[in-house]
PDB file of C-alpha atoms in Angstrom:
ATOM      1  CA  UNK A   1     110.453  96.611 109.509  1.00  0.00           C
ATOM      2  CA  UNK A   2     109.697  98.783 112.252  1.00  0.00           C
ATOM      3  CA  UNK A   3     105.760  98.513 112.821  1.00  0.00           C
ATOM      4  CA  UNK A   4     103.170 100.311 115.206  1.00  0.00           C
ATOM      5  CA  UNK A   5      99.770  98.915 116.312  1.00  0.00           C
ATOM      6  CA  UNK A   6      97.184 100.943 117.832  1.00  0.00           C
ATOM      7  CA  UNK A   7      94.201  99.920 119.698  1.00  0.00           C
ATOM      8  CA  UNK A   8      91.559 102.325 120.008  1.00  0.00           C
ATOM      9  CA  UNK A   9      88.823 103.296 122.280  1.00  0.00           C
ATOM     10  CA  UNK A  10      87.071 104.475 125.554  1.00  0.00           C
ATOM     11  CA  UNK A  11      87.436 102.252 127.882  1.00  0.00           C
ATOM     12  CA  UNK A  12      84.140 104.240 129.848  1.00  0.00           C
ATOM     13  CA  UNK A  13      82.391 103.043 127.116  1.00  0.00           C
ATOM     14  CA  UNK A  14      81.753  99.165 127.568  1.00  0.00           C
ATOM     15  CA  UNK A  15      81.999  98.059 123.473  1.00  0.00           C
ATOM     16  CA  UNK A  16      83.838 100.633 122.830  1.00  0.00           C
ATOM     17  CA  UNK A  17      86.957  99.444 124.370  1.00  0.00           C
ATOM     18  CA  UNK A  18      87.697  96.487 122.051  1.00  0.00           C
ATOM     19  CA  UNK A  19      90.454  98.309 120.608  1.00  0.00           C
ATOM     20  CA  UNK A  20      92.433  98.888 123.952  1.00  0.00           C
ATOM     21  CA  UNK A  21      91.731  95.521 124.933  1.00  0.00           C
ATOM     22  CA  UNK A  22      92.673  93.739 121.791  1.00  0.00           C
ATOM     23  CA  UNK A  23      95.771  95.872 122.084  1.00  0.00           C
ATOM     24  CA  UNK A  24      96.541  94.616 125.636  1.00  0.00           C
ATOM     25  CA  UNK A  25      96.425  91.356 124.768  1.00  0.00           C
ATOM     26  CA  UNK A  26      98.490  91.424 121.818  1.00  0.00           C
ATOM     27  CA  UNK A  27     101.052  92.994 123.576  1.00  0.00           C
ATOM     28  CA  UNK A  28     101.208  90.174 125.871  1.00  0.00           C
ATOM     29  CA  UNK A  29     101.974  87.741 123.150  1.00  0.00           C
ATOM     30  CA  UNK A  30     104.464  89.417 121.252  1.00  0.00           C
ATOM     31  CA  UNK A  31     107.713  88.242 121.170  1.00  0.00           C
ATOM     32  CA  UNK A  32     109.127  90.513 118.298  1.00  0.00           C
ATOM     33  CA  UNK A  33     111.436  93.783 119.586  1.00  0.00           C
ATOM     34  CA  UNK A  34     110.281  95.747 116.557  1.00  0.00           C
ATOM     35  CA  UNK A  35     106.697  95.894 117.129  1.00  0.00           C
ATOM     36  CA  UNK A  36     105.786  98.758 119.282  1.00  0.00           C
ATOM     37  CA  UNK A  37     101.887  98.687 120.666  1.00  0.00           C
ATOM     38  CA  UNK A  38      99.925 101.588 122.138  1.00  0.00           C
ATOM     39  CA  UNK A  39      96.371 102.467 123.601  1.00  0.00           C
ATOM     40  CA  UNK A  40      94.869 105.611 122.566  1.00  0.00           C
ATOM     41  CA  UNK A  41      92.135 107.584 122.871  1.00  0.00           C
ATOM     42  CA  UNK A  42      91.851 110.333 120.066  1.00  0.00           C
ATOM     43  CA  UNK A  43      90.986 111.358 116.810  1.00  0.00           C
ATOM     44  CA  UNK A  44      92.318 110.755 113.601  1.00  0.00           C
ATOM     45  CA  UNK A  45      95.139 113.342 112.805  1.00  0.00           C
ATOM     46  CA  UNK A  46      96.555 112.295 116.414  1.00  0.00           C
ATOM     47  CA  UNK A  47      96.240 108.250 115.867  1.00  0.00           C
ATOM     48  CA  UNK A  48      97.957 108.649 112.730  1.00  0.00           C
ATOM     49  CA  UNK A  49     100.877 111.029 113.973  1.00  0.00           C
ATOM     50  CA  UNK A  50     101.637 108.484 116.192  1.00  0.00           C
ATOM     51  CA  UNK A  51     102.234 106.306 112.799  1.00  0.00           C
ATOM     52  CA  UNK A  52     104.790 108.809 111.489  1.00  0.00           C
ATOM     53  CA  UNK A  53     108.693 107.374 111.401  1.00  0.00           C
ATOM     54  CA  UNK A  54     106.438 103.702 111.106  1.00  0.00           C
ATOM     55  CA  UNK A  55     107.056 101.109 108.239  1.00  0.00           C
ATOM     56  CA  UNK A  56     103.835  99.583 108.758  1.00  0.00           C
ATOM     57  CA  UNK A  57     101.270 100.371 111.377  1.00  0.00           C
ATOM     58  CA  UNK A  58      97.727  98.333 112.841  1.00  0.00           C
ATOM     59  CA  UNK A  59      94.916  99.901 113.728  1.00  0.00           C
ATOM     60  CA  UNK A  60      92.290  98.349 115.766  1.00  0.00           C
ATOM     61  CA  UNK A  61      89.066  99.802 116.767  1.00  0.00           C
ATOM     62  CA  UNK A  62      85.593  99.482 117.204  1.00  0.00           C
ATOM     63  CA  UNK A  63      82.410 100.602 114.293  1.00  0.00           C
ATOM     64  CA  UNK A  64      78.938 100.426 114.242  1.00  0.00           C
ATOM     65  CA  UNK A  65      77.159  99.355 111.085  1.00  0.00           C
ATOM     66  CA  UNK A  66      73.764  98.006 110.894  1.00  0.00           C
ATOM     67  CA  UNK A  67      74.544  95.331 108.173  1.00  0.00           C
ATOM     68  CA  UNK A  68      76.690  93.332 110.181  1.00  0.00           C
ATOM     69  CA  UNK A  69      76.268  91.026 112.855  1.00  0.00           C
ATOM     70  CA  UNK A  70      77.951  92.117 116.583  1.00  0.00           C
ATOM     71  CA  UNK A  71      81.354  90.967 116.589  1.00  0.00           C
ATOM     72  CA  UNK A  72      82.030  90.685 112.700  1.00  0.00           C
ATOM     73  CA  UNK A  73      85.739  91.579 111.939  1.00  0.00           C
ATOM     74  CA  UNK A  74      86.523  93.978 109.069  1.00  0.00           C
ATOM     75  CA  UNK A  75      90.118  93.746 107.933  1.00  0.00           C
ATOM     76  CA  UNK A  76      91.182  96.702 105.101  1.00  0.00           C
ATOM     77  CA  UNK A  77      94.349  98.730 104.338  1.00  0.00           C
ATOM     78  CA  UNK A  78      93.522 102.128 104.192  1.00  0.00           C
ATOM     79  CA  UNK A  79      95.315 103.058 100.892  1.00  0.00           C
ATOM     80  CA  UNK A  80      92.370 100.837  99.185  1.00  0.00           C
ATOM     81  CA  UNK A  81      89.808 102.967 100.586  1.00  0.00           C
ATOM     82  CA  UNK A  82      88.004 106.141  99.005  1.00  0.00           C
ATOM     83  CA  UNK A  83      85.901 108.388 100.872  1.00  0.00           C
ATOM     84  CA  UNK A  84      84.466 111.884 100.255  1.00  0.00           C
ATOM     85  CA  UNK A  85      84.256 114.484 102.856  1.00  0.00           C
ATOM     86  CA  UNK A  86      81.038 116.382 103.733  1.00  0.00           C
ATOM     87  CA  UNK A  87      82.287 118.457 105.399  1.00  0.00           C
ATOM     88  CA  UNK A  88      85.982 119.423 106.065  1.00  0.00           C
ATOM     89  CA  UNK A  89      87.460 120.454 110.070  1.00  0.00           C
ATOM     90  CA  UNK A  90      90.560 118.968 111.190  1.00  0.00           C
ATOM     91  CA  UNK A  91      88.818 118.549 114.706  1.00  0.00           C
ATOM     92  CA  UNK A  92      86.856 116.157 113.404  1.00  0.00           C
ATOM     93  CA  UNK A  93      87.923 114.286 110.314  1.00  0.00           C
ATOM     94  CA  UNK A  94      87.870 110.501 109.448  1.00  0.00           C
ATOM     95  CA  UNK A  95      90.644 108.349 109.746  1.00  0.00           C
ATOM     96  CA  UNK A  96      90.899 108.205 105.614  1.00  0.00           C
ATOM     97  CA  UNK A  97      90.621 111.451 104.836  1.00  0.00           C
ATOM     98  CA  UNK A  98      93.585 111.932 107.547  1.00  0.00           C
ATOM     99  CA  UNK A  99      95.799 109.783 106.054  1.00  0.00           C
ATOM    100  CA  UNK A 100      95.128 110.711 102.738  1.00  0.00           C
ATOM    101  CA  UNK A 101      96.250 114.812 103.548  1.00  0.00           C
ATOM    102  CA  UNK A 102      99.408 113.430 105.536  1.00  0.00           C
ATOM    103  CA  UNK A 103     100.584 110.928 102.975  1.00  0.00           C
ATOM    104  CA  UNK A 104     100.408 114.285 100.929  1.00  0.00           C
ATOM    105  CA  UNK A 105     102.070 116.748 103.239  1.00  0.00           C
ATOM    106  CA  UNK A 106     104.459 114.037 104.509  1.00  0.00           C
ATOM    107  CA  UNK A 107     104.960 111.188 101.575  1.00  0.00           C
ATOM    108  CA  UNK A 108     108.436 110.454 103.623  1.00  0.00           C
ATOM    109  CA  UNK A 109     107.196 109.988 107.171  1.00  0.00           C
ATOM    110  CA  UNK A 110     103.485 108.046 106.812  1.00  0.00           C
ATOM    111  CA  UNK A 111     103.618 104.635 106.842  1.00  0.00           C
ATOM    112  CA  UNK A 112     102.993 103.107 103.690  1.00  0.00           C
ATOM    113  CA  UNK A 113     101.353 100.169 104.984  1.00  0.00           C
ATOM    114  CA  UNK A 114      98.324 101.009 107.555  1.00  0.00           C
ATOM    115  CA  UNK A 115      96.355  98.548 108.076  1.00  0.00           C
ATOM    116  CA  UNK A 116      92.121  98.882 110.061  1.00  0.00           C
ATOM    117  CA  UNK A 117      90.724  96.048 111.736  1.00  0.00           C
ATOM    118  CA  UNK A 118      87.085  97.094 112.537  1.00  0.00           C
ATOM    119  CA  UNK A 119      85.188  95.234 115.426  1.00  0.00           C
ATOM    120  CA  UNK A 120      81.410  95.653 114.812  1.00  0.00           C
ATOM    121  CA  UNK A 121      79.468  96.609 117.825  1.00  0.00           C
ATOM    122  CA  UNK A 122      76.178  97.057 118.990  1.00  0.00           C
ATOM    123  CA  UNK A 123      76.376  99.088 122.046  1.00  0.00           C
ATOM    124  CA  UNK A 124      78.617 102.377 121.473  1.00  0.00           C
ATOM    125  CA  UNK A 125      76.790 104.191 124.144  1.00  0.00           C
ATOM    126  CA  UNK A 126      76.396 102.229 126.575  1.00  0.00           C
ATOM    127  CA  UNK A 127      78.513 103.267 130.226  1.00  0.00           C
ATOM    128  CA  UNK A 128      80.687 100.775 131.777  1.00  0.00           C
ATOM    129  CA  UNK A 129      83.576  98.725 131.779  1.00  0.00           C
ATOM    130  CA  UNK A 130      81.704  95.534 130.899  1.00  0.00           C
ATOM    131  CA  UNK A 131      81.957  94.484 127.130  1.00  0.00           C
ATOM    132  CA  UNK A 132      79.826  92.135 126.322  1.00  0.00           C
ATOM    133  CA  UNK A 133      79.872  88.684 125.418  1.00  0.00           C
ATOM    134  CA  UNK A 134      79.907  88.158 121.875  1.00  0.00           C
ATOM    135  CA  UNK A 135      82.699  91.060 121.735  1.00  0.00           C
ATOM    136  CA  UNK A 136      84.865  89.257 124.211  1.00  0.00           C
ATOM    137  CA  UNK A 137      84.912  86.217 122.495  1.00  0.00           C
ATOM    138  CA  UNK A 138      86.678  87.989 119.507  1.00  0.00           C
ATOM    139  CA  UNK A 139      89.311  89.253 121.079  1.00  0.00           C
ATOM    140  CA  UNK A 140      91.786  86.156 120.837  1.00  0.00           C
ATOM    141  CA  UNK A 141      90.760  85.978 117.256  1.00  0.00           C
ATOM    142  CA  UNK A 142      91.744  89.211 116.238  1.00  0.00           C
ATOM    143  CA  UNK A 143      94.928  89.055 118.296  1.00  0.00           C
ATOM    144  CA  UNK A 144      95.721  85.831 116.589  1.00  0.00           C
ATOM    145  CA  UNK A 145      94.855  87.469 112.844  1.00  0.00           C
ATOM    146  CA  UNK A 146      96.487  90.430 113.359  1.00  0.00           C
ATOM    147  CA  UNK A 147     100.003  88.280 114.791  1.00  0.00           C
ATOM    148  CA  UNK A 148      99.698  85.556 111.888  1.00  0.00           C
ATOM    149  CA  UNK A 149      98.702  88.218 108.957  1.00  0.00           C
ATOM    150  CA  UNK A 150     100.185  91.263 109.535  1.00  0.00           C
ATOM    151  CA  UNK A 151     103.038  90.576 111.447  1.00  0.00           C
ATOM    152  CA  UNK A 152     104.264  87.474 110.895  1.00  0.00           C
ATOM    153  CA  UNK A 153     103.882  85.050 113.458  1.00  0.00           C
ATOM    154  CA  UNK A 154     105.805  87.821 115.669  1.00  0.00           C
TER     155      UNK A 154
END
């Protein structure tokens, strides 16, 4: 099964970065050939075009919601998830709503399996390269979910 992962973020952005840096250290433990992993920076349409040709692809970024404590992991697959639109510009459209319109224009070519792993932060504005502690110490836990849950002890 040929799988993608993506980690996501600006790495300018202290926090922010968990995705790149959860991605970096996944691909140092890897020991699968058909696992490909990438670091991006971009919005949704361009993440998930990086998907297409994928059996199954990881995404890994950072989100900021009030009702959970810094650090919290959410794990969802995207095909389980409903959203509504506001407003609609493909410069700026959510990651759902992205998938949704490509699974319809491209049934063939999106992954059927996508998979979000959401690292709640506090600080999303915040310039630096630092991240701080209580993100850190996730990292090796989401490396070590994503390898023993979604790709199988790779």
């Amino acid at each position: 099964m040929k799988t993608i992962v993506i980690g996501l973020g600006n790495d300018l952005l202290g926090d922010d970065s968990v995705g790149l840096i959860i991605a970096e250290e996944l691909e140092k433990r890897l020991r699968c050939g058909d696992v490909v992993v990438k670091k991006m920076i971009g919005n949704a349409f361009s993440v998930l075009e990086e998907c297409l040709g994928y059996d199954k692809a990881v995404i890994i970024d950072s989100i900021r919601l009030e009702n959970l404590a810094e650090g919290e992991v959410i794990r969802f697959r995207i095909n389980e998830v409903t959203t509504t639109p506001s407003t609609f510009s493909p410069h700026n459209v959510d990651l759902i709503t992205a998938y949704n319109l490509l699974r319809n224009a491209l049934p063939d070519q999106v992954p059927k399996d996508v998979i979000v792993y959401a690292v709640n932060i506090s600080r999303n504005t915040f310039f630096g390269e630092k991240i701080s502690e209580p993100i850190k110490k996730v990292v090796k836990k989401v490396v070590s979910l994503i390898i023993n849950n979604d790709l199988r002890g790779c």
